[in-house]
Short mmCIF file of C-alpha atoms and ligand atoms in Angstrom, two decimals:
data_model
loop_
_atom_site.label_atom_id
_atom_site.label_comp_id
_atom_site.label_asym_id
_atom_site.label_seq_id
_atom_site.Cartn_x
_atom_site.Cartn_y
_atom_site.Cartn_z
CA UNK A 25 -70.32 -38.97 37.86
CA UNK A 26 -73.53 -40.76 36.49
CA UNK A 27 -73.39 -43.11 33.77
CA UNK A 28 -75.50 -40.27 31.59
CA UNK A 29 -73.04 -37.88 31.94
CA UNK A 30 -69.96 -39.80 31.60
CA UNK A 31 -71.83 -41.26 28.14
CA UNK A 32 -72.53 -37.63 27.31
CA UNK A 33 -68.65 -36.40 27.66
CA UNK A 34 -67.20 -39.33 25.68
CA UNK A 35 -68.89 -38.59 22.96
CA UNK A 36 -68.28 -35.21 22.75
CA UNK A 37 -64.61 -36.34 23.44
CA UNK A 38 -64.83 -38.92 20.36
CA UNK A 39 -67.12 -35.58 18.43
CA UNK A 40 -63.51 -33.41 19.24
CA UNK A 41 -61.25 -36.43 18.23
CA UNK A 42 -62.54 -36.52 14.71
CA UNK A 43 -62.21 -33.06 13.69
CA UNK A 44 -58.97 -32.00 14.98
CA UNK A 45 -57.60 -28.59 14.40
CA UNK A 46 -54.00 -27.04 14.07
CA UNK A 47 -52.31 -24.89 16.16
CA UNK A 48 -53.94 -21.23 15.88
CA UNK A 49 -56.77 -22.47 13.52
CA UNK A 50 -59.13 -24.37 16.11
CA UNK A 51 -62.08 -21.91 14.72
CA UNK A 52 -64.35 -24.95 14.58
CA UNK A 53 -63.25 -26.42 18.00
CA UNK A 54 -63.90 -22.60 19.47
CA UNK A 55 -67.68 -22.52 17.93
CA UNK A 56 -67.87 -26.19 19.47
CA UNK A 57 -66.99 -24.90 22.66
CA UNK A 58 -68.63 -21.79 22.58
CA UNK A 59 -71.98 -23.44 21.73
CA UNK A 60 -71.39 -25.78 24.62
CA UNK A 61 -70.87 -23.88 27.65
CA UNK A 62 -73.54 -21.20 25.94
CA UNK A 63 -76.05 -24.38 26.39
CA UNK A 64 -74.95 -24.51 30.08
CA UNK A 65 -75.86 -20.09 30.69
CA UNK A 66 -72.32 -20.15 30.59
CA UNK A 67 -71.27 -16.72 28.38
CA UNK A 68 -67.55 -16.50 26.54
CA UNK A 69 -65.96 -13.59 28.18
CA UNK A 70 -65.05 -10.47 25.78
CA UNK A 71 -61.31 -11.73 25.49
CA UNK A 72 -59.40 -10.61 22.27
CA UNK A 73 -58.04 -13.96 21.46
CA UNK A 74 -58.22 -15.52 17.68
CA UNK A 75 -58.83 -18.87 18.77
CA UNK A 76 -59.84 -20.54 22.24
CA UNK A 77 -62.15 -19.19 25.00
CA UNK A 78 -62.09 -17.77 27.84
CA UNK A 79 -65.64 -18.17 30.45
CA UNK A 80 -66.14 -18.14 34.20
CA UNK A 81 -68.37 -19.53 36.57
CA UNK A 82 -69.14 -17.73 39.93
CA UNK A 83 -68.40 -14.09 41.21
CA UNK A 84 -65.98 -11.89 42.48
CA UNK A 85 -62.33 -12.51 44.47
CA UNK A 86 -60.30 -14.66 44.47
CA UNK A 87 -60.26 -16.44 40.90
CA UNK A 88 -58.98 -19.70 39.92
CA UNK A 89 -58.30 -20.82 36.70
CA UNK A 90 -58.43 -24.04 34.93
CA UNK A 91 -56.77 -24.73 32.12
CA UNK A 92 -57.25 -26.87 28.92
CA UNK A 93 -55.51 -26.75 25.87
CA UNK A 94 -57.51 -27.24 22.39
CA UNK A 95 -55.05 -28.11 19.17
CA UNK A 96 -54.08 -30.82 17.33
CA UNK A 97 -50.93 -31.51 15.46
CA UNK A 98 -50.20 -32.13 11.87
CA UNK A 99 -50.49 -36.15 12.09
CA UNK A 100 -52.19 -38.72 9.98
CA UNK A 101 -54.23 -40.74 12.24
CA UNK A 102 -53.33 -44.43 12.44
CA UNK A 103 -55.97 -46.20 15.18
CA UNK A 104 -58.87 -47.65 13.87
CA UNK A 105 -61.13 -46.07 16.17
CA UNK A 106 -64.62 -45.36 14.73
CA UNK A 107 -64.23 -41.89 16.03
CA UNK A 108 -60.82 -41.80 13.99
CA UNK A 109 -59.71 -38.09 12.35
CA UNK A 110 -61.68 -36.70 9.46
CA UNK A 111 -58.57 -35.10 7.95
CA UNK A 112 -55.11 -34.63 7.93
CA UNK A 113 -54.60 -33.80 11.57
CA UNK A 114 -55.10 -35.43 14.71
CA UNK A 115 -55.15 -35.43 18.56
CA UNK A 116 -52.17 -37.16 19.04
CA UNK A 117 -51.61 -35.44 22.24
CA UNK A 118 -54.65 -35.89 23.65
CA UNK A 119 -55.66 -32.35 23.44
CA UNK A 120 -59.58 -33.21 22.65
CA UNK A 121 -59.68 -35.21 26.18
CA UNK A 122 -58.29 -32.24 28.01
CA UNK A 123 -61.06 -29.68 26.61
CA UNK A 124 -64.14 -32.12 27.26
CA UNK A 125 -62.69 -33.04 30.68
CA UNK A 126 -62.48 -28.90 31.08
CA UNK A 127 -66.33 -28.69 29.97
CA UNK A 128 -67.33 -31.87 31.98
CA UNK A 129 -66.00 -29.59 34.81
CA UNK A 130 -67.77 -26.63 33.78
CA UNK A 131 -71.19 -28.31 33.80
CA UNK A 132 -70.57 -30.09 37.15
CA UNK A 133 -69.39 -26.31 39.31
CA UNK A 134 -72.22 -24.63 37.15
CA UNK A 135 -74.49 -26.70 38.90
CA UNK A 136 -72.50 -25.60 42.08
CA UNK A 137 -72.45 -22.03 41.20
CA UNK A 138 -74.38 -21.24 44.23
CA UNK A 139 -71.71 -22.55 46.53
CA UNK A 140 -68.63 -20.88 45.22
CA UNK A 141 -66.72 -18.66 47.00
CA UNK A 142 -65.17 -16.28 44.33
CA UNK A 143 -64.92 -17.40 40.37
CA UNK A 144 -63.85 -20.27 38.37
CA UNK A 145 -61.92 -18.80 35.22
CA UNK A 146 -61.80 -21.61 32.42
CA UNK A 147 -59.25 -21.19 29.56
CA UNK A 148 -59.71 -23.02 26.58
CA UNK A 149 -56.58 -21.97 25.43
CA UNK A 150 -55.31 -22.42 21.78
CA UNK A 151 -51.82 -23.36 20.14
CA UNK A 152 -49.97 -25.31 23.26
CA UNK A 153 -47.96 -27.45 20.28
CA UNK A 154 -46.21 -24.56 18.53
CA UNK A 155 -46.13 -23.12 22.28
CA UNK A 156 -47.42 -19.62 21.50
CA UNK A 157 -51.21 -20.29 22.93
CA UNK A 158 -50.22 -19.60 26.81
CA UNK A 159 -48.79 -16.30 25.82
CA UNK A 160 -51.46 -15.11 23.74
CA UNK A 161 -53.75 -15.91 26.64
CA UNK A 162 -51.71 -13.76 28.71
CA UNK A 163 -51.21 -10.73 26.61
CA UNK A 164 -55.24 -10.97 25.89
CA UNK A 165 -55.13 -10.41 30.21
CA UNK A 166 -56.54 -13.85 30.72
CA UNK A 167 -54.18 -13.98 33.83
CA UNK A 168 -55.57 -11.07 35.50
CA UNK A 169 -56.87 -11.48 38.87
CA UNK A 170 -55.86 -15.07 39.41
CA UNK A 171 -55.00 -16.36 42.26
CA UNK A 172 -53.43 -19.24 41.19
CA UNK A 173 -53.85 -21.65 37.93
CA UNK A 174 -54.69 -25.62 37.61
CA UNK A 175 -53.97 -28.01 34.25
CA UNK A 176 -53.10 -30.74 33.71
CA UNK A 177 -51.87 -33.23 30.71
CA UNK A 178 -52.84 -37.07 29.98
CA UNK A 179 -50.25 -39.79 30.52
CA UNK A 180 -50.55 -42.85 28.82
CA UNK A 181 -47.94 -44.46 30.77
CA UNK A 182 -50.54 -44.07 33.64
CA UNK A 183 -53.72 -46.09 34.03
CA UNK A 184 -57.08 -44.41 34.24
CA UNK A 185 -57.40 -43.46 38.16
CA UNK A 186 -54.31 -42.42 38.76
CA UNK A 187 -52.57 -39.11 38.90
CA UNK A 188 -48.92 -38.18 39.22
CA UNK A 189 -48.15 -34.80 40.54
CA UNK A 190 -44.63 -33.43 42.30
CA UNK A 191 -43.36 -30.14 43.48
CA UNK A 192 -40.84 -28.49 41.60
CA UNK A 193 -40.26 -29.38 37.79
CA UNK A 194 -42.84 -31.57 36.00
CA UNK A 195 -41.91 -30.82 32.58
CA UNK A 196 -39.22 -29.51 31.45
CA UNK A 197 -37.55 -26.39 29.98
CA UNK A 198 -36.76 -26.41 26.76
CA UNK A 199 -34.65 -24.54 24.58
CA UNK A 200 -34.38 -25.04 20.99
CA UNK A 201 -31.30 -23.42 19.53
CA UNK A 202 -29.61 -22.76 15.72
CA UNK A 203 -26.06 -21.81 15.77
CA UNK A 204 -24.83 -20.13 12.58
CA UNK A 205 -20.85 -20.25 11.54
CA UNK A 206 -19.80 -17.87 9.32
CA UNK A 207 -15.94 -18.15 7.45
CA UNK A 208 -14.28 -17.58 4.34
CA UNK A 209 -14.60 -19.56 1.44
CA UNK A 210 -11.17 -20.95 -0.06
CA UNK A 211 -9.63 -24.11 -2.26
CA UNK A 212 -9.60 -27.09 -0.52
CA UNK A 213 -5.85 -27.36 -1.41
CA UNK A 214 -5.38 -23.67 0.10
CA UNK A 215 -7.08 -23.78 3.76
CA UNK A 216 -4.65 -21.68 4.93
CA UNK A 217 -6.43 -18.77 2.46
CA UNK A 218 -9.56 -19.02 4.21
CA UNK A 219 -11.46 -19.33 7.68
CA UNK A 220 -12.57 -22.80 7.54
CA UNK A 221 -16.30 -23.34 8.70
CA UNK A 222 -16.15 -27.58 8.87
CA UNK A 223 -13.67 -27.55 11.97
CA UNK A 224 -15.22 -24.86 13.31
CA UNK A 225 -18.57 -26.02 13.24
CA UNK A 226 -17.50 -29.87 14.08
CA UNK A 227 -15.28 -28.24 17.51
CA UNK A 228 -18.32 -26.52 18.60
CA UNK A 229 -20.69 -29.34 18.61
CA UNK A 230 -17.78 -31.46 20.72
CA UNK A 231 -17.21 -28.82 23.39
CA UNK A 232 -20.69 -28.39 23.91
CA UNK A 233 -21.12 -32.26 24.90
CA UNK A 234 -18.80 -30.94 27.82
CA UNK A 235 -21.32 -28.25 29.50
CA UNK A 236 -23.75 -31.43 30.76
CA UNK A 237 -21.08 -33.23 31.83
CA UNK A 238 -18.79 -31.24 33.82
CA UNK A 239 -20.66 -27.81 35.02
CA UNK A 240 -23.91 -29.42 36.01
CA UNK A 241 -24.64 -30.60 39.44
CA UNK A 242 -24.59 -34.76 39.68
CA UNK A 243 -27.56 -34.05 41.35
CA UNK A 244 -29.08 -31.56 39.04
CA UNK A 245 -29.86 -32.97 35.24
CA UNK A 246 -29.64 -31.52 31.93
CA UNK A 247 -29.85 -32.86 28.22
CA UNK A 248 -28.19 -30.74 25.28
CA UNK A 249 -28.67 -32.85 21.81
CA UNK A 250 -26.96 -31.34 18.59
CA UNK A 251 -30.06 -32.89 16.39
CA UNK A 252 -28.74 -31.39 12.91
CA UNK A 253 -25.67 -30.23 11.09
CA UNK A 254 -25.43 -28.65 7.61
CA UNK A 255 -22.24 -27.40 5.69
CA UNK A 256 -20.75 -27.48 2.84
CA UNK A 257 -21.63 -28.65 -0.52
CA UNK A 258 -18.21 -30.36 -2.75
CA UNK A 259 -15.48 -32.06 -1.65
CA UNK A 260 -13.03 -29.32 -2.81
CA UNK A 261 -14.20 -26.20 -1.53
CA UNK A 262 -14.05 -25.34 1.87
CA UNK A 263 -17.18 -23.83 2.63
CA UNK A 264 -18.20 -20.13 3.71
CA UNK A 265 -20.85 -21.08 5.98
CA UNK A 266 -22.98 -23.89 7.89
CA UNK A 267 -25.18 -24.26 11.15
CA UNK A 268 -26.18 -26.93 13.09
CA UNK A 269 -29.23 -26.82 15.41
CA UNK A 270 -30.80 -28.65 18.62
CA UNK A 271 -32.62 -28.89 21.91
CA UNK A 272 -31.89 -28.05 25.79
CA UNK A 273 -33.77 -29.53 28.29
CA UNK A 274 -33.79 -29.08 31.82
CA UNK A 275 -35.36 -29.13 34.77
CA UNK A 276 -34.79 -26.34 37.36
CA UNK A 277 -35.02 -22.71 36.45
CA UNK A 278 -31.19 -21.89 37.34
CA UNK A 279 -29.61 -25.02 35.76
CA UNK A 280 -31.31 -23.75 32.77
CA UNK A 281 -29.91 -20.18 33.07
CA UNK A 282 -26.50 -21.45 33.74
CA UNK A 283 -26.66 -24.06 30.71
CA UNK A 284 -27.78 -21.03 28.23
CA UNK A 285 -25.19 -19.61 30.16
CA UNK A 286 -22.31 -21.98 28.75
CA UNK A 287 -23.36 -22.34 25.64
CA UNK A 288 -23.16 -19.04 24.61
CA UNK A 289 -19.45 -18.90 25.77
CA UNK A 290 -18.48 -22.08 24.56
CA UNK A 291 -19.89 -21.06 21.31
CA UNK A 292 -18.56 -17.97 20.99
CA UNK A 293 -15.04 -18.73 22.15
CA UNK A 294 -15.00 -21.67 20.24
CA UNK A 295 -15.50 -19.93 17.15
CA UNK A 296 -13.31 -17.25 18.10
CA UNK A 297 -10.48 -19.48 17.97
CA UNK A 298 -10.86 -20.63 14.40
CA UNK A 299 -11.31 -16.74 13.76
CA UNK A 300 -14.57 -17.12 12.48
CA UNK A 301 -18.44 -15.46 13.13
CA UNK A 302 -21.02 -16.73 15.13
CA UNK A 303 -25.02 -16.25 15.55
CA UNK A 304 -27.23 -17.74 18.13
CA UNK A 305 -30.87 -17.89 17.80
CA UNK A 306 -33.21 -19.12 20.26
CA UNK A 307 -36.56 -20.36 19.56
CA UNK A 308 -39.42 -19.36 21.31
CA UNK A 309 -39.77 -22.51 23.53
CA UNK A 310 -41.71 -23.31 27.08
CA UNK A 311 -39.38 -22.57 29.84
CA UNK A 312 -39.28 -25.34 33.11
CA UNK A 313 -43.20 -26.23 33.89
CA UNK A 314 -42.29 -25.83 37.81
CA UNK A 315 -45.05 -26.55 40.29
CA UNK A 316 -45.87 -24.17 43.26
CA UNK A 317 -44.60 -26.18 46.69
CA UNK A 318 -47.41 -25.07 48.79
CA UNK A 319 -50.34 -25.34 46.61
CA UNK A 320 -48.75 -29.24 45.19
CA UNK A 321 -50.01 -30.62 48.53
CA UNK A 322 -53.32 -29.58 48.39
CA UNK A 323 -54.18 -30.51 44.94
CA UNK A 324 -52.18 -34.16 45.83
CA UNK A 325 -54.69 -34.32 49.40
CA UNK A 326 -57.61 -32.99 47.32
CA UNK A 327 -57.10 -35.98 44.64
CA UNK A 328 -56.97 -38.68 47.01
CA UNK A 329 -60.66 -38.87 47.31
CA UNK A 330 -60.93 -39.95 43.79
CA UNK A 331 -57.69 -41.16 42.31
CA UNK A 332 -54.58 -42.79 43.34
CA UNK A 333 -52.13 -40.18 43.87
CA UNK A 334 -48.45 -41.32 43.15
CA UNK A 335 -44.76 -38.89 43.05
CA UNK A 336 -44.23 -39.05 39.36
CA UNK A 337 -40.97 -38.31 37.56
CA UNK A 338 -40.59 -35.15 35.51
CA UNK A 339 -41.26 -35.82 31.83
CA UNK A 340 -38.39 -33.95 29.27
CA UNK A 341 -41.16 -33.10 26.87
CA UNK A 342 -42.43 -28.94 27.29
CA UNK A 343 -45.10 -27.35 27.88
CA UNK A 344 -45.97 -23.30 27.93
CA UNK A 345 -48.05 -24.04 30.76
CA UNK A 346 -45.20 -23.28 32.15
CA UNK A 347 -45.67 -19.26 30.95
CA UNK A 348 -48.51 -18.75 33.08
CA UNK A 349 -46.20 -20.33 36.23
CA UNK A 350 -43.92 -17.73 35.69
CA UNK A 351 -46.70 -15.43 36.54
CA UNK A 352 -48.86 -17.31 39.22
CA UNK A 353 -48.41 -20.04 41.66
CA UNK A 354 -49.63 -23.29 39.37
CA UNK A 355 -50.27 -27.16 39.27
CA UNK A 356 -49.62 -29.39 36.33
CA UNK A 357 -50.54 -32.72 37.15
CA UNK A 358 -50.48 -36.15 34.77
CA UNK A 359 -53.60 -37.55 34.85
CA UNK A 360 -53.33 -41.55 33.62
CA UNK A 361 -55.19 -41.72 30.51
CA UNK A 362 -54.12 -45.36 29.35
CA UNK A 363 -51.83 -47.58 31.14
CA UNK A 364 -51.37 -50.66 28.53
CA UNK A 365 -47.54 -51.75 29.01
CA UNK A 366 -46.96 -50.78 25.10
CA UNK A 367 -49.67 -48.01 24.89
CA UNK A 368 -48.20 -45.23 21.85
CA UNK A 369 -46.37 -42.42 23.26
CA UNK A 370 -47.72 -38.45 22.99
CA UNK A 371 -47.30 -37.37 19.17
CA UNK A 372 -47.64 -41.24 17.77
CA UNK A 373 -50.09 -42.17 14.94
CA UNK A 374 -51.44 -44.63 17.19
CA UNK A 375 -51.81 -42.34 20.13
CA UNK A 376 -54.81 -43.51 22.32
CA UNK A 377 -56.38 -42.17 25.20
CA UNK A 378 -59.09 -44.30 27.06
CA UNK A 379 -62.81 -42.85 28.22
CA UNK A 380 -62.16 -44.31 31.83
CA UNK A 381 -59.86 -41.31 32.83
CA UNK A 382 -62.54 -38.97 31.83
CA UNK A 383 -64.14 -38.55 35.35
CA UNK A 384 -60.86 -38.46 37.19
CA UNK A 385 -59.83 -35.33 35.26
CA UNK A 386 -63.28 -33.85 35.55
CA UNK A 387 -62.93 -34.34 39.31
CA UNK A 388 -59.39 -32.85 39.14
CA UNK A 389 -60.80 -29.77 37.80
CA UNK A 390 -64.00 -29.36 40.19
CA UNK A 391 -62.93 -30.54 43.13
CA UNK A 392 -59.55 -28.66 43.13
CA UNK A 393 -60.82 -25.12 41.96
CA UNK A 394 -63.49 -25.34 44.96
CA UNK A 395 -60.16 -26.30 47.42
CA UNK A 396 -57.85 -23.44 46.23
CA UNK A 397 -60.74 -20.77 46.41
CA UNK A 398 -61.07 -21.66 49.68
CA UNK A 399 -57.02 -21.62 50.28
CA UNK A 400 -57.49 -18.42 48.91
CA UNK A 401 -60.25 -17.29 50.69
CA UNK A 402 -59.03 -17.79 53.98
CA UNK A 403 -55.72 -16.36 53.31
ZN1 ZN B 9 -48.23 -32.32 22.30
ZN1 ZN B 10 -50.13 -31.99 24.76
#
């Protein structure tokens, strides 16, 4: 990458940083990126999406497609950077790296047009925090015709130049659950009058702590947290109702089923013992971000010519990147975007991404997409 270029694409990275948008309201971002890629010849296909865009570069079979995600999140922005947020949200997850890194990309294989062998589909795609962006991208058919899909997300923990990748589960599933108890009110004095939500409640949350521990594989993994429990409102009144509510992560697609799995019985019998009602509700949450084993190895031989390539560890944050894997073969990779020993996690006020790692995603994108077309090509 030239120095121009690379001086070009930071600032519109530090431009992006300092007027972040929320989930499903990146209308300014859109125009931004719009105006960008219409600067390049490229034109926004017709897609009926709210927010984000959807563009390609090159013709005909087979397409790959590149993913970025746009939002921000509702944080108030800590670093001192002079590029720091205008308002009250900011790119804590790095989101405004991924898009310029996904136009850097589209600037470098629009000069390349000429050489492609089938087309380049770039999704800007909107709302990846509240996890509802990869889905509208779907249902607005921005899947259709791929081959196979490419994104990627920054890791502070790794330095500029290198990427981790691995087969299998990169991120993991999540499930985010609220489980609602439902009894009958009675005296405190007169528990034997009523159906008593406290022990029910308190009996669930303890024989869940089981499932982990003794029906997953010791060489499987799992986490189930009970984050927050609410009932009751005196201390002489046993109370009607209460909930409590948490997360499930996990990291291969039938570990996950078979967790849901248990919970639901140990809920249900649970309550059924203390005679009272249960409710389950799940949230709408990313499911295991699992990377295609054939198509891993390629993108980890492709990135060896410009970045260190290293086996990285699944991370038990989500992502609905993982929606679009259910539906196409796909590679998430973590591209190192910081590297400092005490460098802010994802979501921190402080969050930081550094300049340097621009080039190595650009290169992820380009050189990548041009390797699976062929892949696909010659299959
Ligand atoms: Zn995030
Ligand atoms: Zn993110």
């Amino acid at each position: 990458m030239t120095e121009a270029f690379y001086q070009k694409l930071a600032k519109v990275r530090h431009y992006l940083h300092s007027k972040p948008e929320l989930s499903e309201q990146e209308v300014e971002t859109t125009a931004y990126i719009k105006s960008y890629l219409a600067d390049l010849g490229i034109k926004p296909l017709d897609y009926p999406l709210t927010t984000g865009v959807i563009a390609e570069i090159g013709k005909g079979l087979p397409v790959i497609a590149l993913r970025a995600d746009i939002d921000a999140l509702p944080i108030v922005e800590k670093t001192e950077v002079d590029y720091a947020s205008q308002n009250q949200a900011m790119h804590a997850c790095g989101h405004d790296f991924h898009q310029t890194s996904l136009l850097g990309a589209a600037e470098l294989l629009k000069t390349r047009e000429a050489e492609l062998q089938g087309t380049v589909r770039l999704i800007f795609q909107p709302a990846e925090e509240n996890f509802q962006g990869a889905y509208q991208v779907i249902a607005a058919g921005g899947l259709d015709q791929v081959s196979a899909i490419l994104g990627y997300h920054n890791n502070p923990h790794l330095k500029p130049g290198q990427i981790g990748l691995r087969s299998g589960a990169i991120m993991a599933g999540v499930e985010q659950f609220r489980v609602h108890v439902k009894g009958v009110s009675a005296h405190a004095a007169r528990p034997d009058l009523g159906v008593d939500t406290v022990p029910t409640l308190t009996s669930i949350v303890n024989n869940l702590q089981a499932i982990v521990a003794r029906t997953v594989s010791p060489f499987e993994s799992a986490v189930l947290s009970v984050t927050h429990l609410d009932v009751g409102t005196t201390w002489n009144v046993l109370p009607a109702e209460g909930f409590f509510e948490g997360t499930i992560r996990t990291f291969d697609p039938q570990v996950r089923l078979s967790v849901i799995d248990q919970f639901t019985k140990v809920v249900e019998a649970t309550a059924a013992q203390f005679g009272a009602e249960v409710s389950i509700e799940w949230g709408n949450s990313p499911k295991v971000t699992f990377n295609d084993a054939e198509l891993t190895p390629l993108v980890a031989e492709g990135s060896k010519d410009f970045a260190q390539v290293i086996e990285t560890l699944p991370s038990t944050g989500g992502e609905d990147f993982a929606a679009y894997q259910e539906k196409v073969p796909g590679v998430f990779a973590f591209i190192g975007s910081n590297g400092d020993e005490n460098a802010p996690d994802w979501h921190h006020d402080n969050f930081i991404v550094k300049d340097a790692a621009l080039p190595i995603a650009v290169n992820y994108y380009v050189e990548n997409a041009i390797r699976l077309l062929d892949y696909y090509r010659q299959e």
